[in-house]
XYZ file of C-alpha atoms in Angstrom:
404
model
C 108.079 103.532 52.139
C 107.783 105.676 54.797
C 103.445 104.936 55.026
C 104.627 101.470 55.083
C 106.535 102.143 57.786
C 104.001 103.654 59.398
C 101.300 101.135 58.981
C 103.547 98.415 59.996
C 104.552 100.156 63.758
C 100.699 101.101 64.207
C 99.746 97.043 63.757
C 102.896 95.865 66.049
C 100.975 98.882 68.763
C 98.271 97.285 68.163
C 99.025 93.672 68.798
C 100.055 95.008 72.358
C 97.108 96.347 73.224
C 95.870 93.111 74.798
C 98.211 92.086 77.042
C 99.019 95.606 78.183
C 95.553 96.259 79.319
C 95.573 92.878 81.024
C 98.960 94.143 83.039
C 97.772 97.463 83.425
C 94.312 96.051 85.097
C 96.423 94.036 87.183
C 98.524 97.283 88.371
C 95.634 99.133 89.197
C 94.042 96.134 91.398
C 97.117 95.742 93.157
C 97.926 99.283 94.136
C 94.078 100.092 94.708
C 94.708 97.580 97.505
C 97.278 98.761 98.861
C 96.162 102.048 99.043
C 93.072 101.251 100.495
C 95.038 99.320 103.330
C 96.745 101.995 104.257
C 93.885 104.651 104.305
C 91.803 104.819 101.009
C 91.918 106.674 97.565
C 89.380 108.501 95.977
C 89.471 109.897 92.429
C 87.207 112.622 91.017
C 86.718 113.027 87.010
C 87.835 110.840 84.469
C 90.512 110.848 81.536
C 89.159 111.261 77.896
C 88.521 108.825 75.493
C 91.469 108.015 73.491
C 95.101 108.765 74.009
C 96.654 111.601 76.254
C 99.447 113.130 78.170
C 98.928 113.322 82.007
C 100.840 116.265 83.635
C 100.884 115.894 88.091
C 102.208 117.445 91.077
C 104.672 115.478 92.531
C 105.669 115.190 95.803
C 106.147 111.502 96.665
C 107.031 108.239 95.499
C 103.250 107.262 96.231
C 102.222 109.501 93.579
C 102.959 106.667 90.894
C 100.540 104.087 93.076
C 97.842 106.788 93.453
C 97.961 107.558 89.548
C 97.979 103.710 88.583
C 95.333 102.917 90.911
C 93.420 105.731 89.637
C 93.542 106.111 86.492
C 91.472 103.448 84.377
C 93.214 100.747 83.055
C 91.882 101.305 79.213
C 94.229 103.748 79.094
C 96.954 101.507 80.152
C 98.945 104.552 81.895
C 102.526 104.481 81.740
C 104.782 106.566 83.998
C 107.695 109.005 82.603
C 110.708 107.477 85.341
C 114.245 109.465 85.774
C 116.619 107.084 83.711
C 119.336 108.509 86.206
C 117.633 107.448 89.503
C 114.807 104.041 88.435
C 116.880 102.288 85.740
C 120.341 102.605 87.317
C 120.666 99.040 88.480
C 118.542 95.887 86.935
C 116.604 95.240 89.775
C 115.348 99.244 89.921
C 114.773 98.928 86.434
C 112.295 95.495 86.611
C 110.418 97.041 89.942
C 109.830 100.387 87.598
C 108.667 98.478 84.817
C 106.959 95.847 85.857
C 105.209 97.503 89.371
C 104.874 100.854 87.789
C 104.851 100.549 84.038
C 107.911 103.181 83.991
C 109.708 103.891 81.039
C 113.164 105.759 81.320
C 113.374 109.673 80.797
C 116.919 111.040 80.840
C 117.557 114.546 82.485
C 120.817 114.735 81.145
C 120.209 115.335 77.706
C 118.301 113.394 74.953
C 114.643 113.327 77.773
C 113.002 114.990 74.696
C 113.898 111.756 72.363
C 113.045 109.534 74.923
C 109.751 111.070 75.428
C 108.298 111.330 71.588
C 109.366 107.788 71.475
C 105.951 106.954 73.089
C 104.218 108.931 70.743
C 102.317 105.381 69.052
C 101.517 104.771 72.235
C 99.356 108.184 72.736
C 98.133 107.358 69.182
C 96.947 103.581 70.092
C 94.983 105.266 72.891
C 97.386 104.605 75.904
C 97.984 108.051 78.676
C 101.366 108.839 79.247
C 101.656 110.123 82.466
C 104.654 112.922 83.193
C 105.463 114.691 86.217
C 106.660 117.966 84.725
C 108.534 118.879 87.851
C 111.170 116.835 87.091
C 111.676 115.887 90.969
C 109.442 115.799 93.745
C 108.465 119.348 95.442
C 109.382 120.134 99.356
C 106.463 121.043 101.419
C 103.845 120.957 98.637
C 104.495 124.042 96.470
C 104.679 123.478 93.347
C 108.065 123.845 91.411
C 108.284 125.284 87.581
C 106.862 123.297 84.568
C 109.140 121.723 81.374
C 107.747 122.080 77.982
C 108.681 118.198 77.342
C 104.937 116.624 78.043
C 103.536 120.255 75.808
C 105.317 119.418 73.339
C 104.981 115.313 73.175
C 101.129 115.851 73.174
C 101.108 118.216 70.467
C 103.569 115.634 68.380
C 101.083 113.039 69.201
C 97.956 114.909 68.416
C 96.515 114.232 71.745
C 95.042 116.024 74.567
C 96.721 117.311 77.813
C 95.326 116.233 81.257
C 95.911 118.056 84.272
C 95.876 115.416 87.700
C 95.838 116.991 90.953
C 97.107 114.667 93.472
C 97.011 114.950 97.542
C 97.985 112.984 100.368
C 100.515 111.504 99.265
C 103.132 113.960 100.879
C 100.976 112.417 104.203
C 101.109 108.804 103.220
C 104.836 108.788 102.347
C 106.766 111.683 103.004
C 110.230 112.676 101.572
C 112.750 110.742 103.119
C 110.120 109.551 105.390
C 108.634 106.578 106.514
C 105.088 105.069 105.104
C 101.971 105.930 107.532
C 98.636 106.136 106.934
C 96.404 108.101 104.841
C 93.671 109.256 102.625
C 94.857 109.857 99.188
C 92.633 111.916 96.904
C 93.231 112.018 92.626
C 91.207 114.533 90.895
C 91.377 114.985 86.927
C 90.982 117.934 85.029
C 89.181 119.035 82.273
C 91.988 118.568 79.251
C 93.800 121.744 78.094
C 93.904 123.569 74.732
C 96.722 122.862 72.247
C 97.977 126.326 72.763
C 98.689 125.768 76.426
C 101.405 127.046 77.789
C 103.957 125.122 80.672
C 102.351 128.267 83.249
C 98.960 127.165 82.551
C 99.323 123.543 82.863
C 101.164 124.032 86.243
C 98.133 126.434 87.586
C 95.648 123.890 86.667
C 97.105 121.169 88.358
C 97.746 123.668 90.924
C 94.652 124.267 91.265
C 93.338 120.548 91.313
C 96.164 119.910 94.191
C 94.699 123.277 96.241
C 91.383 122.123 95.535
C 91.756 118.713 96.493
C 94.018 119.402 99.584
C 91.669 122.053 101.202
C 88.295 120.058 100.498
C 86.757 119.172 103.861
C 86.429 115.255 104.306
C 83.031 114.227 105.060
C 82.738 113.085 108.359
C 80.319 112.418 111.115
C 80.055 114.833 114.141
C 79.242 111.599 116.295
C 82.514 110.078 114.552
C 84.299 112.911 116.030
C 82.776 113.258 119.223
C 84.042 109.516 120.124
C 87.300 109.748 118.477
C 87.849 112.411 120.799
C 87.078 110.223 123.931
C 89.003 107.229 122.559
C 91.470 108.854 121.112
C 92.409 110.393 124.729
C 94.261 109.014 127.972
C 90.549 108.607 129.223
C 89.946 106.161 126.619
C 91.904 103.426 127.557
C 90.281 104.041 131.273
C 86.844 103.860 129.862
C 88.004 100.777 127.949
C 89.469 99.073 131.040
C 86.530 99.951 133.628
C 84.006 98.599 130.777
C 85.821 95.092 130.619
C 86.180 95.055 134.891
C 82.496 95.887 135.337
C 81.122 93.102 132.138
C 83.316 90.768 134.228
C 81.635 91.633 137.561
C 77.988 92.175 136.689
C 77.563 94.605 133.421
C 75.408 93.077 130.838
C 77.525 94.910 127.932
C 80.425 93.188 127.107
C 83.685 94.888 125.878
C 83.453 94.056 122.483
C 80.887 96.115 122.024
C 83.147 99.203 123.382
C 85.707 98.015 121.105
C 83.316 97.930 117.807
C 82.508 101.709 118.453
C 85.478 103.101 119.484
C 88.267 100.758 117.156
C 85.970 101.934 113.792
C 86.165 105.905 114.972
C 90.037 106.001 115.847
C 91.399 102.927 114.134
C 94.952 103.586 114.942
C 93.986 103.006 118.869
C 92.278 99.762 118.031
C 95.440 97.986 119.721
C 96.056 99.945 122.668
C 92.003 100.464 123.528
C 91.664 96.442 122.980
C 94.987 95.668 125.328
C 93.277 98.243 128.055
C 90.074 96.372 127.338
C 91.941 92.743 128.134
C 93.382 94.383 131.020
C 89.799 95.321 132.736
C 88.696 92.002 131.670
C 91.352 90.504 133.661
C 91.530 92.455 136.658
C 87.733 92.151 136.850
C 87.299 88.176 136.255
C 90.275 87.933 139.173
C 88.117 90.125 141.700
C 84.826 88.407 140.632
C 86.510 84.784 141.106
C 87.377 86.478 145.281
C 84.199 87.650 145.641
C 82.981 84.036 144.837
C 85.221 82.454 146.915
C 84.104 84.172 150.236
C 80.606 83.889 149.428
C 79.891 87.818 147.952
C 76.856 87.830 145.246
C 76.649 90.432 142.558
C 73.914 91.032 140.184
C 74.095 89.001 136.938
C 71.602 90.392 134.571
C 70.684 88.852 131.295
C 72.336 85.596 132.651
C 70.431 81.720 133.227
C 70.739 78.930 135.375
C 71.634 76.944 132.723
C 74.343 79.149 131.733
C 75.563 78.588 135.104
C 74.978 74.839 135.309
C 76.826 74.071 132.066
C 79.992 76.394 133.576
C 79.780 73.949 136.540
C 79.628 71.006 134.346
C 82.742 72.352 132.696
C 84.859 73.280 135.271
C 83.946 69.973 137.296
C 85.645 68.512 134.301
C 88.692 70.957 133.448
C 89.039 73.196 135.926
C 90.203 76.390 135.336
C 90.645 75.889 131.706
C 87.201 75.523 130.843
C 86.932 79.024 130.272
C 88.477 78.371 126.938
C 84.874 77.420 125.831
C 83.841 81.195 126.717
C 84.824 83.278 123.538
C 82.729 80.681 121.435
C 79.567 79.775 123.545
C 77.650 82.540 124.146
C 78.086 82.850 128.039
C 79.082 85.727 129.344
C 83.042 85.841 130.979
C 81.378 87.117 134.586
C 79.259 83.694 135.005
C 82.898 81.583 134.479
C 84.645 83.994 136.697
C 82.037 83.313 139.293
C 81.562 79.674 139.333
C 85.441 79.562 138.975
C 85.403 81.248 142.662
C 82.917 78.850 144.275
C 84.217 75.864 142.890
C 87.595 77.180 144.159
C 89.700 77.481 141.355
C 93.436 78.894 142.247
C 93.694 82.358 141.127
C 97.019 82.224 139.448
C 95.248 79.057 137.534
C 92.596 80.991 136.383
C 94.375 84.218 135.394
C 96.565 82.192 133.173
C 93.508 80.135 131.523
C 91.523 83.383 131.456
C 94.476 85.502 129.551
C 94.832 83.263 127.396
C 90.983 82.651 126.264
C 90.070 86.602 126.777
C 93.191 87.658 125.160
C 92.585 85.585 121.571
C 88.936 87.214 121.696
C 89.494 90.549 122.734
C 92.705 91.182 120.688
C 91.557 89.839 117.839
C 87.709 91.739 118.187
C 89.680 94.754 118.147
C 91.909 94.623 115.949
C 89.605 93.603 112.974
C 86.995 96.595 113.909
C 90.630 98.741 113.619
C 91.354 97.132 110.059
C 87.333 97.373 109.095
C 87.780 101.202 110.459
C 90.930 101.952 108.028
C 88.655 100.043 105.141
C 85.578 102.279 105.732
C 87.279 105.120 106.100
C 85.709 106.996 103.570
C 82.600 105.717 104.938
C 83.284 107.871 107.976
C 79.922 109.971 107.284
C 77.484 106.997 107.982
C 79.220 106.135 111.554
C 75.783 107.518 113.376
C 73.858 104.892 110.545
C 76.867 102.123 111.811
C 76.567 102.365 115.585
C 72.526 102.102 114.783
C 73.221 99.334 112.920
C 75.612 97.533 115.768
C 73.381 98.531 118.585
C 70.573 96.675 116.615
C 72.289 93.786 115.893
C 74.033 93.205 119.019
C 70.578 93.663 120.730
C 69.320 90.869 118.677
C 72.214 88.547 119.474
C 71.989 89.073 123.173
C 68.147 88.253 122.707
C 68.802 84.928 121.045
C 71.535 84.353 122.852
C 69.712 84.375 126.246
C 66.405 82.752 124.871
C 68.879 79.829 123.758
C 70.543 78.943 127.022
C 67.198 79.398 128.787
């Protein structure tokens, strides 16, 4: 009776298989997502094949979305939750089970019944992942190990797995607020049957000291113009850049924005904003100049360039320069023609903010988001500003040769 039993529980495990690997794969894209959104993950090693306990520091709620997004979804992970804290209330309960693939674990007595519960589970190949902490550690020291996740594996007949996790603590503090940041997941080599609680907390230790005091790979040209734009002389550089493109330097500020937004991506909105700024004030002193007759050097402009701004602003004024982001003419050859056809200032500011602002905001702001993306990528910025000074040396080219 009792092999019938048996056999009968092991198909109904297996019928699940399926659709739990389908939700678990589903899990793992969404919080790989999110995680690289808000600073990247990285995992190093991989679980074993077949069923296992996973034993982790814990130090934030962001540990579950690290683990699910690292982990692979064969295993089709599910996380040990305090009954007490994520099934107190029905909605708690669906967000745990359906957003985390919790199950409940009561601290209060009868945890150890609720654990070798998912024993078929380990069997059918699935990792059950425990935080053997029992609540998450202050200031990243590791707190004493239970015997619960021990003693599951060895009823289970399955490996443990030691997971060091970091970054976390960084990404979502304790009774903090979410902010950006790498999170790294590194997996152990499994431990012996006879492994003690002590043991599997120093080699998770271990994987969390180990993974926390790794160096990131970085570039030193990365750092050397974080440095600049990360600084109050930033900003200036990023304002007199836009004021001289829009009196007579070729570069245009998208360009600044490109290299400095991708090396300190959390000043891509301030350095654009300074950017628009210097863009401003230099279109409105440009547009004077005009008026009173002053010439300044326009390199790597046309004559036609200039003739089809006249044509324009013959026909709509000061809001022709709406047609700048998209045409290829630089802002300084508008600004100038504005002046000699004698556009009012406060006319043109407003047409100009508005058409510079939608470009230069939104060039910034996406080499920001491509900068959090790539940030693991951080190593190759000397091969990516090679890249962009290529490329935005053959735009220029073929944008000139076309309006010549």
């Amino acid at each position: 009776m009792t092999d019938s039993r048996t056999r009968v529980q092991a198909r109904e495990v297996e019928g699940r298989v399926g659709p739990v690997r389908v939700a678990a794969a589903l899990r793992r894209a969404l919080w790989w997502t999110l995680l690289t959104l808000t600073g990247g993950i990285e995992r190093r090693g991989r679980l074993p094949r077949g069923g296992c306990v996973v034993v982790a520091n814990h130090s934030s709620h962001a540990d579950t979305a690290a683990l699910l997004a690292a982990l692979d979804a064969r295993h089709s992970p599910a996380i040990g939750a305090a009954a007490d804290y994520w099934f107190a209330s029905p909605w708690r309960s669906r967000i745990c089970g359906h957003l985390a693939a919790g199950f409940p674990v009561r601290r209060t007595g009868g945890g150890m019944d609720d654990l070798l519960a998912r024993a078929d589970d380990l069997r059918a190949g699935r990792a059950v992942v425990l935080f053997p902490e029992g609540t998450r550690a202050r200031d990243g020291e590791l707190g004493s190990f239970h015997r619960g996740a021990l003693v599951l594996a060895e009823h289970a007949g399955v490996p443990v797995v030691p997971v060091g996790i970091a970054g976390t603590d960084r990404l979502l503090p304790k009774h903090g607020r979410l902010r950006p940041a790498l999170v790294r997941v590194a997996v152990g080599a499994p431990l012996p049957a006879s492994a003690t609680p002590e043991e599997a907390r120093d080699a998770v230790a271990a994987l969390h000291r180990r993974t926390t005091e790794e160096p990131l790979a970085d570039s030193a040209t990365r750092r050397r113009v974080a440095a600049v734009a990360g600084s109050r002389w930033g900003l200036a550089l990023g304002f007199l850049w836009a004021f001289a493109e829009a009196l007579s330097w070729p570069l245009m500020p998208e360009l600044f924005l490109a290299a400095a937004c991708v090396a300190v991506p959390r000043r891509a909105l301030k350095l654009s904003l300074a950017a628009l700024a210097g863009s401003l004030a230099g279109g409105l002193l440009a547009l004077q100049l005009a008026a009173v007759g002053a010439q300044l050097p326009q390199p790597l402009t046309t004559e036609r360039m200039r003739a089809e701004v006249r044509a324009e602003l013959s026909a709509e004024s000061a809001a022709a320069v709406r047609h700048q982001p998209w045409n290829g003419i630089p802002f300084k050859v508008y600004a100038r023609e504005a002046g000699r056809a004698g556009v009012a200032p406060s006319d043109w500011l407003a047409h100009s903010a508005l058409s510079r602002g939608s470009r230069t905001l939104t060039v910034g702001l996406a080499f920001g988001t491509f900068g959090f993306l790539a940030h693991r990528l951080r190593r190759r910025y000397a091969l990516y500003l090679t890249l962009l000074a290529a490329g935005f040396t053959a735009g220029l080219t073929l944008i000139v040769a076309g309006w010549s």
